[in-house]
Coordinates of C-alpha atoms and ligand atoms in Angstrom, one line a residue:
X1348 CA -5.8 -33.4 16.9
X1349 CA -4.4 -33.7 20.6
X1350 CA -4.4 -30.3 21.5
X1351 CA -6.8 -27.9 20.5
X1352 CA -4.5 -25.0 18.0
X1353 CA -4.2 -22.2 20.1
X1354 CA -6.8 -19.2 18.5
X1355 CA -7.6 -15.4 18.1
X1356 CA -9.8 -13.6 20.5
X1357 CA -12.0 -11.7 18.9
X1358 CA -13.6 -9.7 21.2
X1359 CA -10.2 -8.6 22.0
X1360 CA -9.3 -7.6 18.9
X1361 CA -12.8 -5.8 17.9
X1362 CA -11.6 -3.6 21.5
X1363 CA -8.2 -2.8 19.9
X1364 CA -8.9 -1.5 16.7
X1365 CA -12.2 0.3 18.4
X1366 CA -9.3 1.8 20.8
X1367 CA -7.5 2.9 17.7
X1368 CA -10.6 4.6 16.3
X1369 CA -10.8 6.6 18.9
X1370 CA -7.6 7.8 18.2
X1371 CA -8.3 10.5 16.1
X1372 CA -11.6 9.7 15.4
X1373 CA -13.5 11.8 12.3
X1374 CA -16.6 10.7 12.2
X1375 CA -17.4 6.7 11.7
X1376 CA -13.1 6.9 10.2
X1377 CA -10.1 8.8 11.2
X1378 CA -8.1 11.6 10.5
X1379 CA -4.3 10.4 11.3
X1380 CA -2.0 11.7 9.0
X1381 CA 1.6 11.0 9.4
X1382 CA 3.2 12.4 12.3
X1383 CA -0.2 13.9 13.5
X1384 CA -0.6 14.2 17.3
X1385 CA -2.9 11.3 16.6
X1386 CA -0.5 9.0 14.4
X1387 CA 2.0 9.9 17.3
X1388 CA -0.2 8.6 20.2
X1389 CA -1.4 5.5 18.5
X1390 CA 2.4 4.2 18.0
X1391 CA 2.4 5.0 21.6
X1392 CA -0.5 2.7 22.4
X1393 CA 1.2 0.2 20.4
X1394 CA 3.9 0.5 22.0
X1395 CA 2.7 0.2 25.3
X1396 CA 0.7 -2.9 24.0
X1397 CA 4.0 -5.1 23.0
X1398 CA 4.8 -6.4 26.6
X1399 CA 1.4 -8.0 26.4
X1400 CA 3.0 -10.4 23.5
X1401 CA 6.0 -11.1 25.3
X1402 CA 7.6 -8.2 23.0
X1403 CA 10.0 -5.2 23.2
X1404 CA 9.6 -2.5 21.2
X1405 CA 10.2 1.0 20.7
X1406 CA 9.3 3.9 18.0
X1407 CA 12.3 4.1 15.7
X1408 CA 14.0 6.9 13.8
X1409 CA 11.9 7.1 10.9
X1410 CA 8.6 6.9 13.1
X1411 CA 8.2 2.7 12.6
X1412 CA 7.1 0.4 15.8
X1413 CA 9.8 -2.0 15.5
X1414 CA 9.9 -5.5 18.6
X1415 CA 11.7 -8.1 19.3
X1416 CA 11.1 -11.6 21.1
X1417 CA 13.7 -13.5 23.0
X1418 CA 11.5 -16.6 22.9
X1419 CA 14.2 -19.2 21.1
X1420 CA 12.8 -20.5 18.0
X1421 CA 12.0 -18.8 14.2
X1422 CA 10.8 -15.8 14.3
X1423 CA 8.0 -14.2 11.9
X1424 CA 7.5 -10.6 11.1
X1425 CA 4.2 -9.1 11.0
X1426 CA 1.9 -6.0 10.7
X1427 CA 1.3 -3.0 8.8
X1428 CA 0.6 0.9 9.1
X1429 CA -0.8 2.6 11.9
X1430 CA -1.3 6.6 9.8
X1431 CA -4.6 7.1 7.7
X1432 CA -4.7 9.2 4.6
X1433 CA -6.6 12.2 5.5
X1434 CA -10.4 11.6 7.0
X1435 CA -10.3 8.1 6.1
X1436 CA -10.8 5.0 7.3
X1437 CA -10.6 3.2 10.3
X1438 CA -9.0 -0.8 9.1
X1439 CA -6.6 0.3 6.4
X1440 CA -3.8 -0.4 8.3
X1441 CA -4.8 -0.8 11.6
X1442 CA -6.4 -4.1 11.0
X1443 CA -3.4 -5.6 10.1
X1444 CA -1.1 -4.0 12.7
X1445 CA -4.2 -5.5 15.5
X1446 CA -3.9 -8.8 13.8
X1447 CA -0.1 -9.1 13.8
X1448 CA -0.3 -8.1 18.1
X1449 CA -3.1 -10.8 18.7
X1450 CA -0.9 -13.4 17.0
X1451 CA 1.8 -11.8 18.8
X1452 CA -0.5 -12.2 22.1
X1453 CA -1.7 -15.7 21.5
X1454 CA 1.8 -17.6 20.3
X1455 CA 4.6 -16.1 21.7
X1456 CA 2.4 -16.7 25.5
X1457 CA 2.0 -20.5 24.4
X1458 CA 5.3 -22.2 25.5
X1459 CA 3.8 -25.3 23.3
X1460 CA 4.7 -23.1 20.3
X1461 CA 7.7 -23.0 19.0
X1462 CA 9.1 -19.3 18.0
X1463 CA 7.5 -16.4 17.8
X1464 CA 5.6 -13.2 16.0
X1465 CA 7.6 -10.0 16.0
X1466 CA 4.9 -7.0 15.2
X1467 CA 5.7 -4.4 13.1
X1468 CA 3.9 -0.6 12.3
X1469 CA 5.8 0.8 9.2
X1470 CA 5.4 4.5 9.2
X1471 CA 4.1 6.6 6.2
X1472 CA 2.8 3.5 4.0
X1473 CA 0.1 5.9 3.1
X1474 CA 2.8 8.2 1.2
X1475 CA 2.1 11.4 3.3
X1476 CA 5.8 12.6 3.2
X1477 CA 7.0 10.0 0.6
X1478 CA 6.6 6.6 -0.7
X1479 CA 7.0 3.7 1.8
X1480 CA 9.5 5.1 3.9
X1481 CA 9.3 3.7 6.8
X1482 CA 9.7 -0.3 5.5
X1483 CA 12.1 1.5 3.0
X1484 CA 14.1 2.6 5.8
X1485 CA 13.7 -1.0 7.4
X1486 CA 14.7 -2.4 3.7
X1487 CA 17.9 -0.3 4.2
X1488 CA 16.8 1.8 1.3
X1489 CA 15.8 5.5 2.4
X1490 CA 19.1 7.3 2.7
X1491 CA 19.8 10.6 4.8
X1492 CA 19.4 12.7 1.7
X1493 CA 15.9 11.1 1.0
X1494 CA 14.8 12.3 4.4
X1495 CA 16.1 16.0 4.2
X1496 CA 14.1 16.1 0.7
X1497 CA 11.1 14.4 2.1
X1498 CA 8.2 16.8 3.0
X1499 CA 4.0 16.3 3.5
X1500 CA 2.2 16.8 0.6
X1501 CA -0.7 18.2 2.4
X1502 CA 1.1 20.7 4.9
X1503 CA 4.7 21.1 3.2
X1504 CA 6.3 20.7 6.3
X1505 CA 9.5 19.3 6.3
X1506 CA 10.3 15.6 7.4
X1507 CA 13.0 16.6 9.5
X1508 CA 10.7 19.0 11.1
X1509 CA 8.0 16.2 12.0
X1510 CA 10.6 13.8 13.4
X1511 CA 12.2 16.8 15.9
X1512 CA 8.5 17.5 16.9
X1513 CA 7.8 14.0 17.5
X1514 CA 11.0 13.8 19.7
X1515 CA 12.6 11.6 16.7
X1516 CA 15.1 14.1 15.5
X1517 CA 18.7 11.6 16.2
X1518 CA 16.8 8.6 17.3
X1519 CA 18.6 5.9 15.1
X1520 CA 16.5 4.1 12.5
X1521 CA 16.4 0.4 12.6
X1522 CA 17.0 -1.7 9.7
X1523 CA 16.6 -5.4 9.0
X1524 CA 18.8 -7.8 10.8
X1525 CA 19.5 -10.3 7.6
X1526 CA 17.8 -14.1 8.5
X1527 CA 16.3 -13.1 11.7
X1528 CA 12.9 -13.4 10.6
X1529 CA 11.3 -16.7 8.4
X1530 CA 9.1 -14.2 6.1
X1531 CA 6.6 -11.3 6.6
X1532 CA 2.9 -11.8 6.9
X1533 CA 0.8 -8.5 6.4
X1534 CA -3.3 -8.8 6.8
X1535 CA -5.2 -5.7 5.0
X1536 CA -8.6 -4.9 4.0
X1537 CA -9.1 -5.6 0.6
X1538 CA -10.1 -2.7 -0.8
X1539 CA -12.3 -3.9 -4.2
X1540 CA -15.3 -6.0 -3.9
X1541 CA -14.0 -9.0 -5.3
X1542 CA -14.5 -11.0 -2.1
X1543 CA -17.4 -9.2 -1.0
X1544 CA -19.3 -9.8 -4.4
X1545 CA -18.1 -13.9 -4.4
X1546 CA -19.3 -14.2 -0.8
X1547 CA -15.9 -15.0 0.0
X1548 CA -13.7 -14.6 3.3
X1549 CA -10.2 -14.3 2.8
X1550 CA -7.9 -13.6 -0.1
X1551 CA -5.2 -15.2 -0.4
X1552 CA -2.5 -12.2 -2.0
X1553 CA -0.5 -13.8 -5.2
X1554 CA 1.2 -10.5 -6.2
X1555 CA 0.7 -6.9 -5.4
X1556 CA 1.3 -4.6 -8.8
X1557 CA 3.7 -2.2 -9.8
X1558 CA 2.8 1.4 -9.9
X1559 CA 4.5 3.2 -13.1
X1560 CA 3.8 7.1 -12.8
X1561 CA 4.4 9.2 -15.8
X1562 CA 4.7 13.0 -16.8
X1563 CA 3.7 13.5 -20.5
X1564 CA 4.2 17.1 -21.1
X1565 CA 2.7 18.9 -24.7
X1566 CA 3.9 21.8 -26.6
X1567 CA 2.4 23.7 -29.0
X1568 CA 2.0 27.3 -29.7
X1569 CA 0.7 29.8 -27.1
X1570 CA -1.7 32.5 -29.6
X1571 CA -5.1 34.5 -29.5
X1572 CA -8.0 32.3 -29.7
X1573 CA -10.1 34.7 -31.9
X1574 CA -7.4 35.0 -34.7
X1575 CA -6.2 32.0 -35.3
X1576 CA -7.4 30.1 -37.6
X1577 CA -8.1 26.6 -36.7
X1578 CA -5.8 25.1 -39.5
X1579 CA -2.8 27.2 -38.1
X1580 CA -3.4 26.2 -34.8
X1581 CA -0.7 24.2 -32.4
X1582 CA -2.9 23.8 -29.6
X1583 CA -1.3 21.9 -26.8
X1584 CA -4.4 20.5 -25.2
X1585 CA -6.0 19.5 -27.8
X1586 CA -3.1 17.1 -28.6
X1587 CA -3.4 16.0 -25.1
X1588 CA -6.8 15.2 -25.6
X1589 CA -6.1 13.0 -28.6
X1590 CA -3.4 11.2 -26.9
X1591 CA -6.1 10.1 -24.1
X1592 CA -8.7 9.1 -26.7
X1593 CA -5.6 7.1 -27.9
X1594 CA -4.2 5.6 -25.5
X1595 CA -7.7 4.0 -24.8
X1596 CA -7.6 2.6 -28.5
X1597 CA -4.2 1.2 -28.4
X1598 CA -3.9 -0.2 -24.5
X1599 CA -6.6 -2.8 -24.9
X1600 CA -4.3 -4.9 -27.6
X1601 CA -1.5 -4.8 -25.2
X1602 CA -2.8 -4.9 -21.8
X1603 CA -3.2 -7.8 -19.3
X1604 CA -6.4 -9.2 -18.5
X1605 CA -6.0 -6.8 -14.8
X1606 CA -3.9 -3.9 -16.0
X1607 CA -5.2 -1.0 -15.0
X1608 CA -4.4 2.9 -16.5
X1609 CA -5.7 6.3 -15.3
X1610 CA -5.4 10.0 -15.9
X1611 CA -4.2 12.4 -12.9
X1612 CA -4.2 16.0 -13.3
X1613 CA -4.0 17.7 -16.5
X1614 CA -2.6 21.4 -16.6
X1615 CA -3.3 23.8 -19.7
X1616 CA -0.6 26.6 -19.7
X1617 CA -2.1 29.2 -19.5
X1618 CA -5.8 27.5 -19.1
X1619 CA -7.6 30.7 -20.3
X1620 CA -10.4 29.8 -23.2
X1621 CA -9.3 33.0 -24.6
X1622 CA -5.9 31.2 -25.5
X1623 CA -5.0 28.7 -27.3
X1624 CA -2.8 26.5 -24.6
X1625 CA 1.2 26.5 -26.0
X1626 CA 2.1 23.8 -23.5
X1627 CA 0.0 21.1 -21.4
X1628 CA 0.8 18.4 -18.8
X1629 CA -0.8 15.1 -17.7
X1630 CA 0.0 13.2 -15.0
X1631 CA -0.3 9.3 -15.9
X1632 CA -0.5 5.9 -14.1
X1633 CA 0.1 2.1 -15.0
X1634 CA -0.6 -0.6 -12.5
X1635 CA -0.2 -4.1 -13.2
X1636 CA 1.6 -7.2 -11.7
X1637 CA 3.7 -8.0 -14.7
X1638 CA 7.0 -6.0 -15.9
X1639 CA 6.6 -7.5 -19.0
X1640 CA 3.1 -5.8 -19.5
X1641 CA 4.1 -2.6 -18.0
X1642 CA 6.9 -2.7 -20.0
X1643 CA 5.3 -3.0 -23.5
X1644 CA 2.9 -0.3 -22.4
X1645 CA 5.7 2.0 -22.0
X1646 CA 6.8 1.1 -25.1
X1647 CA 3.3 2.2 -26.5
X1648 CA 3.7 5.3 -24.9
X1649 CA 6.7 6.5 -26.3
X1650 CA 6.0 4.8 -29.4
X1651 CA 2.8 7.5 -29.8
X1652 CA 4.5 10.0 -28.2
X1653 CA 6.6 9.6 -31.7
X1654 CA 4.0 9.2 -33.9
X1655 CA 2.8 13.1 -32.8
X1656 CA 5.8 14.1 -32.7
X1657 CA 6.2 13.2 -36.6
X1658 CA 3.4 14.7 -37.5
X1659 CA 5.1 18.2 -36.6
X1660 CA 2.2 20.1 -35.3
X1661 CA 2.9 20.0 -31.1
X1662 CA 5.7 18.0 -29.8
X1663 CA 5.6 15.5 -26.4
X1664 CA 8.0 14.2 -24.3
X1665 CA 7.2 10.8 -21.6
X1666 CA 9.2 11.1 -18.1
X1667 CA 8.8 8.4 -16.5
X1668 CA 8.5 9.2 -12.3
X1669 CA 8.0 6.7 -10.7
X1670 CA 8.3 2.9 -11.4
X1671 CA 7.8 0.7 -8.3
X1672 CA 8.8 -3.0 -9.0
X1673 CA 5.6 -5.5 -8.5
X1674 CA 6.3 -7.9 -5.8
X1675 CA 5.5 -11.8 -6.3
X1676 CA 4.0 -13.4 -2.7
X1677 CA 5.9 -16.3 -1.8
X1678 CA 4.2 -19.7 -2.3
X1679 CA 4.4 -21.5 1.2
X1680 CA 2.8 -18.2 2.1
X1681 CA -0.1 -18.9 0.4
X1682 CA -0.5 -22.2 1.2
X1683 CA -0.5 -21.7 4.5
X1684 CA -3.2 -18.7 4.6
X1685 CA -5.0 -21.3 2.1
X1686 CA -4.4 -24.2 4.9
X1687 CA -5.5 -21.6 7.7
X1688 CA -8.9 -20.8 5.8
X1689 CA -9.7 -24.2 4.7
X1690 CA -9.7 -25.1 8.3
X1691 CA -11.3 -21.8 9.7
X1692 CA -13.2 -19.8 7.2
X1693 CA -15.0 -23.1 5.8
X1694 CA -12.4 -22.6 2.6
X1695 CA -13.9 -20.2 1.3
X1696 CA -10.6 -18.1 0.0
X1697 CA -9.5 -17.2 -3.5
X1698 CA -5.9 -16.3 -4.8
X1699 CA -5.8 -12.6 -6.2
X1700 CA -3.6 -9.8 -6.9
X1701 CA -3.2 -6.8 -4.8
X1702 CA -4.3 -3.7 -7.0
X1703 CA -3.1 -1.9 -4.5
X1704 CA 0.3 -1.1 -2.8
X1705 CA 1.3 -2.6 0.8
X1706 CA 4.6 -2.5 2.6
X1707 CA 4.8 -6.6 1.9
X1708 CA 6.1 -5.4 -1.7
X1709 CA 8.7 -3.4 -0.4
X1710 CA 9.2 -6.7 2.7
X1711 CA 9.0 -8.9 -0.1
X1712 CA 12.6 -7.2 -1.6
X1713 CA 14.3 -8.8 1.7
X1714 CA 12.7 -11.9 2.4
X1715 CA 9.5 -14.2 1.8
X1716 CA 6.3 -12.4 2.4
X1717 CA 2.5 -13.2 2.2
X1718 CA -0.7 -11.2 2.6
X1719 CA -4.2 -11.8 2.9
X1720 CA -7.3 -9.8 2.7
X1721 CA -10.3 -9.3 4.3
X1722 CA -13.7 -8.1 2.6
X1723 CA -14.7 -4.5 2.2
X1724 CA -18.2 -3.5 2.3
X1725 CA -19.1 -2.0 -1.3
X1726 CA -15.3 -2.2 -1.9
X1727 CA -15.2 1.3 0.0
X1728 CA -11.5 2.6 1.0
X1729 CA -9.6 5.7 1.4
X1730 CA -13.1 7.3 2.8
X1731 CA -14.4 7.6 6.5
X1732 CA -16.9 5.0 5.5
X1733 CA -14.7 2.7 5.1
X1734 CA -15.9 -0.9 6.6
X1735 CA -15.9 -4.5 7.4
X1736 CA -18.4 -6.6 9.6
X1737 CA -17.1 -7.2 12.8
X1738 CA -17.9 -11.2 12.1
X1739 CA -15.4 -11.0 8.7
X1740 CA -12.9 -9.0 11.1
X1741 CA -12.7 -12.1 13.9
X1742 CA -12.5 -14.7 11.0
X1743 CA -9.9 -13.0 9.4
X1744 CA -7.9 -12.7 12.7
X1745 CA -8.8 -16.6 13.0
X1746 CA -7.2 -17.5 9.7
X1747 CA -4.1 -14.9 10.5
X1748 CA -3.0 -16.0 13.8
X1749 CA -2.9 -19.7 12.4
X1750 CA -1.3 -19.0 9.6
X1751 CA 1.6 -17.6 11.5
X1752 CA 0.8 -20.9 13.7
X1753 CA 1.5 -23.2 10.7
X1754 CA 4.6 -20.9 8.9
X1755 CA 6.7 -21.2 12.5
X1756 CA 5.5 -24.9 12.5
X1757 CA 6.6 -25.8 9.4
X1758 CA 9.7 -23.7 9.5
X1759 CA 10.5 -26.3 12.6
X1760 CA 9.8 -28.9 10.7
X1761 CA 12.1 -27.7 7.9
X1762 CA 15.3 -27.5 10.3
Ligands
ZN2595 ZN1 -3.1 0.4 3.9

């Protein structure tokens, strides 16, 4: 090689995401909610960071940092979420939205590369007031309707009310310019402790699952739990336990070898152990990164759901509320964060699903996108002590920026 590939700066990028800690800092995490005073103020600080990169930017109508480059050449988007759930960690988001500004910093600077990073912060990825809005709204899917029903689920205050007191109230929303940018690249911590337990650096994202939410709702017969009798009994949540116990028996024979199935909160009407419960609820989750799977799983569901229903002591329905789409990573994608860590992470990367969701699923509806994670100490997210060593941090920012390096190379090349 001639000329030395142009590369991250760690230190600089340890500073950022330490400035963004301090951002609403809660203890070693951070408490920045959506449309907090402290979500608001780091979108400001990105914000003011953008000119840095040879960038424009601005906070948009639906509360996403949006740029733009007018370097000539292809153009790559990158980045990720700049909220926190609530008192949680400090990288889940940020670490990705750091990484897409240093490439940002380091390539768009270097007139011996051609094109050009364009950094993103999609707002709400963390599902405070809905589900991916922000790169929804981007995606030129979130209408105006969605927006006046949208609300936080820990507050109940009203969308439109967080966007007027952020000064976002009329501010127009940006959406996708169609073939502007080559793909999406989105860095995130990886959240399990699959690369942590395989001493391994980066993962190299194949697909990110599909999240199928259900409502399976009981009914039985509300009576006195002292008179009667067991055999006359239509006890609602005692059919609800059996369906778990069975659903446990039968997934297994259908499942994928990484499907995944929980149990969310179970209601007994009325819940009082001197009644026997006439109706109970049970709020139910399928991830997996094959319709197919989820499919035939559904089709399990309903198929029990019948098979209790037949038996004519309590009847169930399934509701199906939400089904999100799994999204497939697109292949020069992963060769290139495979190229990027064979050169500076001594190879040692491994292809792997997401289990969990990123806005590069919803990116992924609108053009190619890529991810790649970095480990998590004891797999630890969603919590304040959430982590990763500052040396897997810089090595990951290594292997990011030159993997946007090779993508607008090789998009050159392709012209
Ligand atoms: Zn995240």
């Amino acid at each position: 090689m001639t000329h030395p590939a142009p590369s991250a700066d760690g230190a600089r990028v340890l500073a950022d995401l330490n400035a963004l800690r301090a951002i609403g800092a809660y203890k070693a995490g951070v408490h920045r909610p959506t449309f907090s005073e402290a979500h608001l103020a780091s979108l400001q600080w990105l914000v003011a960071r953008l000119p840095e990169a040879g960038l424009t930017g601005a906070i948009d109508g639906i509360g996403n940092v949006l740029s733009t480059s007018a370097k000539p050449g292809p153009k790559l988007l990158a980045g990720s979420h700049l909220e926190s759930q609530n008192y949680a960690g400090w990288l889940d988001g940020p670490l990705g939205v750091i990484y897409a500004l240093e490439a940002a910093r380091v390539l768009n600077n270097d007139p011996a590369i051609m094109g050009s990073v364009e950094v993103a912060a999609w707002c709400d990825e963390e599902g405070h007031f809905g589900h991916f809005l922000g790169s929804r709204s981007y995606a030129g899917s979130v209408t105006e309707a969605d927006i006046d029903a949208a609300a936080d689920r820990t507050s109940g205050r009203s969308m439109r009310a967080a966007l007027q007191a952020a000064g976002l109230a009329g501010v127009a929303r940006v959406q996708c310019e169609r073939g502007r940018h080559i793909g999406y690249l989105e860095a995130h911590i990886e959240q399990g402790r699959t690369l942590e337990s395989e001493r391994l650096k980066i993962g190299v994202v194949t697909s990110i699952v599909g999240i199928w939410q259900y409502r399976i709702t009981f009914s039985g017969e509300q009576n006195h739990a002292g008179t009667t009798r067991m055999d006359e009994r239509k006890d609602a949540g005692l059919a609800l336990a059996q369906f778990c116990v069975a659903i446990d028996a039968r997934f297994p024979k259908l499942c994928g070898p990484r499907t995944v199935w929980t149990t969310g909160r179970i209601t007994l009407d009325p819940g009082a152990p001197s009644i026997i419960p006439g109706r109970a609820e049970m709020l139910f989750q399928i991830r997996d990164a094959d319709v197919a799977v989820v499919a035939r799983l559904e089709q399990a569901l309903h198929a029990m759901a019948g098979e209790v229903n037949g038996q004519g002591r309590c009847s169930v329905t399934v509701d199906c509320i939400r089904k999100g789409t799994p999204a497939l990573m697109d292949d020069r994608f992963q060769q290139a964060i495979e190229a990027a860590s064979a050169s500076l992470a001594s190879g040692k990367s491994l292809r792997m699903p997401s289990g969990a969701g990123h806005d590069a699923q919803v990116l992924a509806t609108i053009m190619p996108a890529g991810m790649l994670f970095v480990p998590s100490i004891g797999g630890i997210s969603h919590h304040w002590t959430e982590n990763t060593a500052d040396e897997d941090i810089v090595t990951g920012a290594r292997v990011f920026v030159d993997t946007c390096r090779r993508l607008l190379a090789s998009s050159t090349a392709g012209r």
